[in-house]
Tab-separated table of C-alpha atoms in Angstrom:
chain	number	residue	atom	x	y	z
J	874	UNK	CA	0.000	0.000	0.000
J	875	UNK	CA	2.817	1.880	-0.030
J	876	UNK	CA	5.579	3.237	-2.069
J	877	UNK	CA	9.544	3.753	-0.778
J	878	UNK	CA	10.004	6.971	-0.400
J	879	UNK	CA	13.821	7.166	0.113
J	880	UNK	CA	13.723	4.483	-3.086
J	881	UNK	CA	16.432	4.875	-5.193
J	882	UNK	CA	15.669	2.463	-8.478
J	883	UNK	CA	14.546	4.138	-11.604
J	884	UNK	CA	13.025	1.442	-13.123
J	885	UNK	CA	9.998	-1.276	-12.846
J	886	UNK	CA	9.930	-4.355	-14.262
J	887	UNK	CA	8.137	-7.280	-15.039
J	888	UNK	CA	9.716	-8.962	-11.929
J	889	UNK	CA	8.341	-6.003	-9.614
J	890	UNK	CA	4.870	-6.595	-11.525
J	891	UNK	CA	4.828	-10.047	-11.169
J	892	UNK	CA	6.021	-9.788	-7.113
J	893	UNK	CA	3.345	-6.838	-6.402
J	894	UNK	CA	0.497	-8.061	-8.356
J	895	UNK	CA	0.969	-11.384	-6.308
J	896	UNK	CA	-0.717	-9.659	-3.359
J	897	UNK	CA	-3.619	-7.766	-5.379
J	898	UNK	CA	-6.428	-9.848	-3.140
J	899	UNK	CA	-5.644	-8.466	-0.199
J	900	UNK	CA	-5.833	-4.669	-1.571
J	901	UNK	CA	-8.797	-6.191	-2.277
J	902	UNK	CA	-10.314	-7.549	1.064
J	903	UNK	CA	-8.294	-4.888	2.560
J	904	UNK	CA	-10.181	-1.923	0.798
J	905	UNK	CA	-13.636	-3.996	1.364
J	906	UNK	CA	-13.243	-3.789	5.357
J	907	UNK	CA	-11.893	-0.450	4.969
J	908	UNK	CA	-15.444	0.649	2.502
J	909	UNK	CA	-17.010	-1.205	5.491
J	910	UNK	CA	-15.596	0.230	8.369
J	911	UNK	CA	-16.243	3.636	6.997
J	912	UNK	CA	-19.952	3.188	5.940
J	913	UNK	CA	-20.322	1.684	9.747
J	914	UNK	CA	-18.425	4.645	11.118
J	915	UNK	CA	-20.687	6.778	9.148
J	916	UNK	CA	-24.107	5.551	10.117
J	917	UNK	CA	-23.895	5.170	14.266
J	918	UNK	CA	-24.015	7.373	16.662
J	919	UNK	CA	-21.179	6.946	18.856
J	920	UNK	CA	-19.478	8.097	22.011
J	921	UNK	CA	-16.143	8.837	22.100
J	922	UNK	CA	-14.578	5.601	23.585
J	923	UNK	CA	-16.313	3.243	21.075
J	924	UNK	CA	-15.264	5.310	18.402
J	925	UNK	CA	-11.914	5.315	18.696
J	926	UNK	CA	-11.880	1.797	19.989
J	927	UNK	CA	-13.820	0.952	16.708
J	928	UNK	CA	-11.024	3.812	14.740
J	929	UNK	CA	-8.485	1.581	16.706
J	930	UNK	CA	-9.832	-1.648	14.603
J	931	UNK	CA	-9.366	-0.116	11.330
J	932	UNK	CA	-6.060	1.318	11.895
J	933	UNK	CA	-4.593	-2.006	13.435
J	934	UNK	CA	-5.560	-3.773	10.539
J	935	UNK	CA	-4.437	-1.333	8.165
J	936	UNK	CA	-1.445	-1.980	10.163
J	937	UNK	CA	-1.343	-5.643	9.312
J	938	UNK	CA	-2.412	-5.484	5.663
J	939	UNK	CA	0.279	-3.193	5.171
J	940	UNK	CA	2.907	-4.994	6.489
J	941	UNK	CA	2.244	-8.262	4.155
J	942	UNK	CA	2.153	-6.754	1.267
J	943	UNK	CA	5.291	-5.851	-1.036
J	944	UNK	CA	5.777	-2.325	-1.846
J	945	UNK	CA	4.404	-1.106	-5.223
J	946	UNK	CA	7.520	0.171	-6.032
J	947	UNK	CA	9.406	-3.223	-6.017
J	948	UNK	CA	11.921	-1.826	-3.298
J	949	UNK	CA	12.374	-3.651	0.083
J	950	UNK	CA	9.911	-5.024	2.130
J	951	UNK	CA	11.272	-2.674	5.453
J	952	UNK	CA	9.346	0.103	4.681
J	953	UNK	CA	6.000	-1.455	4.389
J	954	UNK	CA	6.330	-3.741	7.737
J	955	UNK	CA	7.832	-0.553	9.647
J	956	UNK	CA	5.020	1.452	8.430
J	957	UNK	CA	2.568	-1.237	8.956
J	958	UNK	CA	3.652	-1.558	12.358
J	959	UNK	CA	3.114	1.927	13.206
J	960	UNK	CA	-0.164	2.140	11.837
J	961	UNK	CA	-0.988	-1.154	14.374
J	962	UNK	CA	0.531	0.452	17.252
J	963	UNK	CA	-1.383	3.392	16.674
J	964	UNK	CA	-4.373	1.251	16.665
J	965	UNK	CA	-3.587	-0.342	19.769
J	966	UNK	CA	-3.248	2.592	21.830
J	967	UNK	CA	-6.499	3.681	20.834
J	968	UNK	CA	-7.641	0.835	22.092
J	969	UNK	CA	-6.223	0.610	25.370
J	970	UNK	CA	-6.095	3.832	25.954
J	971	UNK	CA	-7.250	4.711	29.358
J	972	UNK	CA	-9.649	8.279	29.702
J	973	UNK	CA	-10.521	8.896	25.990
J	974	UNK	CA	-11.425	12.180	25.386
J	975	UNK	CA	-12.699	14.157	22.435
J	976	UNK	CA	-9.395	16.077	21.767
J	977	UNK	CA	-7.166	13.123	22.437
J	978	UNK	CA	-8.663	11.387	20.042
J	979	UNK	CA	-8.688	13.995	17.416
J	980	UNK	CA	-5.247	15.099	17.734
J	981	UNK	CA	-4.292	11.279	17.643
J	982	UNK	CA	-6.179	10.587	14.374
J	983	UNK	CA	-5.119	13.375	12.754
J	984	UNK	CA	-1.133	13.110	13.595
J	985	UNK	CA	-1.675	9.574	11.981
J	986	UNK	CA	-3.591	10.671	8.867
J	987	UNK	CA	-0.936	13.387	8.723
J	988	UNK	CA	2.323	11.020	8.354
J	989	UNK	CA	0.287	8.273	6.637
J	990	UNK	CA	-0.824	10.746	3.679
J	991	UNK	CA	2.755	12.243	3.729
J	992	UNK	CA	4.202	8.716	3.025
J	993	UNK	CA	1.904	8.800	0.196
J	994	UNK	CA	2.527	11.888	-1.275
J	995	UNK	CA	6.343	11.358	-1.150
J	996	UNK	CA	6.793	8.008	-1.815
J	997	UNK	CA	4.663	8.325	-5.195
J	998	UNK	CA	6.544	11.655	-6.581
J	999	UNK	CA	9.551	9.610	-5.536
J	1000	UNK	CA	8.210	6.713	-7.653
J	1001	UNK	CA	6.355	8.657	-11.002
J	1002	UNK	CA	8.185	5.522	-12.533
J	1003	UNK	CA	5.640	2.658	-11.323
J	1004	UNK	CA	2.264	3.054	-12.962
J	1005	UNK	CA	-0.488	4.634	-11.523
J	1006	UNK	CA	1.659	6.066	-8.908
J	1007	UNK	CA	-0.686	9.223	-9.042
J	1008	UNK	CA	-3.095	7.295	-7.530
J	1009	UNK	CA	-1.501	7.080	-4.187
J	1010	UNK	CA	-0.960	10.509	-4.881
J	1011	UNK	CA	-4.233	11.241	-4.684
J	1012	UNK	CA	-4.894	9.656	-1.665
J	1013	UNK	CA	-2.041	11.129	0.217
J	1014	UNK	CA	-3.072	14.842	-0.522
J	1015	UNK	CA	-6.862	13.400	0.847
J	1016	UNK	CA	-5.268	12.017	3.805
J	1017	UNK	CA	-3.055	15.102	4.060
J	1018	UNK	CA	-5.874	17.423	4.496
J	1019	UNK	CA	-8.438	15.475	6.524
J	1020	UNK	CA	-5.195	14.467	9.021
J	1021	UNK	CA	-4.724	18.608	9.230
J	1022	UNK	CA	-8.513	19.480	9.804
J	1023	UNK	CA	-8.577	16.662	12.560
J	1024	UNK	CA	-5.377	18.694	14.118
J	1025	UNK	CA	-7.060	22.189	13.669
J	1026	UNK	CA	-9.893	20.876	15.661
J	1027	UNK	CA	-9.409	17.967	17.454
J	1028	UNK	CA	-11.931	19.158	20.108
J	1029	UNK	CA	-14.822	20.220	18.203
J	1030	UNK	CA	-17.448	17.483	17.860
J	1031	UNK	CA	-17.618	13.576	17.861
J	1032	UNK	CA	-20.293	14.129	14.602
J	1033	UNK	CA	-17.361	16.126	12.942
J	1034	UNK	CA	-14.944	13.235	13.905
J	1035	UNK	CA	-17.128	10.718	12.542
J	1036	UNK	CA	-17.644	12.515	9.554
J	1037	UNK	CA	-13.478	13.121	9.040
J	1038	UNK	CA	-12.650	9.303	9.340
J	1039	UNK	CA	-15.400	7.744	7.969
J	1040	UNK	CA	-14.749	9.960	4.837
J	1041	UNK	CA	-11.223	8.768	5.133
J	1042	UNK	CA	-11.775	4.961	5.523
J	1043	UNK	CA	-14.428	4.921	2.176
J	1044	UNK	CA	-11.784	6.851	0.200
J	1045	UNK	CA	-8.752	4.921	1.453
J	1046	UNK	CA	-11.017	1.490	0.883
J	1047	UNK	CA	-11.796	2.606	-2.760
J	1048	UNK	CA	-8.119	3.202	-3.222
J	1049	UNK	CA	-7.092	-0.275	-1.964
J	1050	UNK	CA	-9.586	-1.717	-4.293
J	1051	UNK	CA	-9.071	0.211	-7.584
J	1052	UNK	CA	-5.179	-0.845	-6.710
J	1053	UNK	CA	-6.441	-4.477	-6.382
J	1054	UNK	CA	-7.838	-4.674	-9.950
J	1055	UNK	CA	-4.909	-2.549	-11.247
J	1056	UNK	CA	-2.099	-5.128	-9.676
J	1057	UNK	CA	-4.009	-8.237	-11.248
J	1058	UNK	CA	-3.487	-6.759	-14.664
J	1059	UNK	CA	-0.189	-4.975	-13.960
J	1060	UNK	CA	2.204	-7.960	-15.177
J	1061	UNK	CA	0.667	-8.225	-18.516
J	1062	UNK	CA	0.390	-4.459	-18.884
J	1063	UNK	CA	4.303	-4.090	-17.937
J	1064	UNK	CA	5.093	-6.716	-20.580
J	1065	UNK	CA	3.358	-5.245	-22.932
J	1066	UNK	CA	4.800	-1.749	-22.809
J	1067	UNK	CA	8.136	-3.848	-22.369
J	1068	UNK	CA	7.299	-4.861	-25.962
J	1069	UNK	CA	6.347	-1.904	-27.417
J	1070	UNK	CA	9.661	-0.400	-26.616
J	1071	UNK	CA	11.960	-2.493	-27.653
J	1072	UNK	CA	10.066	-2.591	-31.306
């Protein structure tokens, strides 16, 4: 689900294709729970607690997800499970978190949605090489700009909170599953641009 952003290869191949598009079902199941997630998020009322515990969930199996799958760059696999790991610790302490309150919360999703959407915007301007890399692009300047409204007022409301990650779950799932049908296809598509060039 990510790209390397301090990835220094210039090229993708057939090999990095073939490696990523190995893992396109779960960008699939992983967007699903994540379209899920944020349709649930969307339609209950909560309290604060449950909706960070529920917030803590999604982001600790974001966490996981991300750590099993290959970058789409075809770099190392240390960026991914670092990242992935983050994103599960974040969702842990959400979790356990003792005394929730409305600003805690806020301030905690949106420092998350802040570095998560930054590793998207950098790693994919790093990586303009790997196809649809401006789709991640996309979702990092999304992420970017929910993750700084949730800092700007991480005390308002839990409706507003709701609102911000809910938003952010349906557009991150749609992401994950757009990328699922694009991996399944990407090895042919690689080859056959591959082909074209060297005509």
């Amino acid at each position: 689900m990510l790209m390397n952003p301090l990835n220094d290869r210039s090229e993708f191949g057939r090999a990095d294709a073939e490696e990523a598009a190995r893992s396109w079902w779960i960008f699939l199941f992983a967007g699903i729970t994540s379209i899920v997630f944020g349709a649930v998020i969307l339609s209950v009322d909560w309290s604060v607690d449950s909706l960070a515990t529920f917030v803590g969930i999604l982001f600790f199996l974001q966490g996981a997800w991300l750590a099993v799958t290959p970058p789409l760059d075809g770099s190392g696999r240390w960026s991914n499970m670092g990242a992935g790991a983050l994103a599960a610790a974040a969702g842990i302490a959400l979790i356990v978190w003792p005394d929730k309150g409305l600003q805690t919360v806020g301030v905690f999703i949106g420092i998350f949605l802040l570095s998560l959407g930054t590793l998207h915007i950098v790693g994919a301007l790093v990586n303009r090489h790997v196809p649809n890399w401006w789709l991640m692009l996309v979702l990092g300047l999304v992420e970017l700009t929910i993750g700084i409204w949730a800092m700007r007022r991480p005390g308002q409301t839990v409706a507003l909170l709701v609102t911000l990650v809910g938003a952010w779950a349906v557009v991150s799932g749609i992401y994950q599953v757009l990328t699922a049908f694009e991996l399944r296809k990407l090895p042919q598509r690689v080859g056959a641009s591959s082909e074209t060039s060297l005509r």
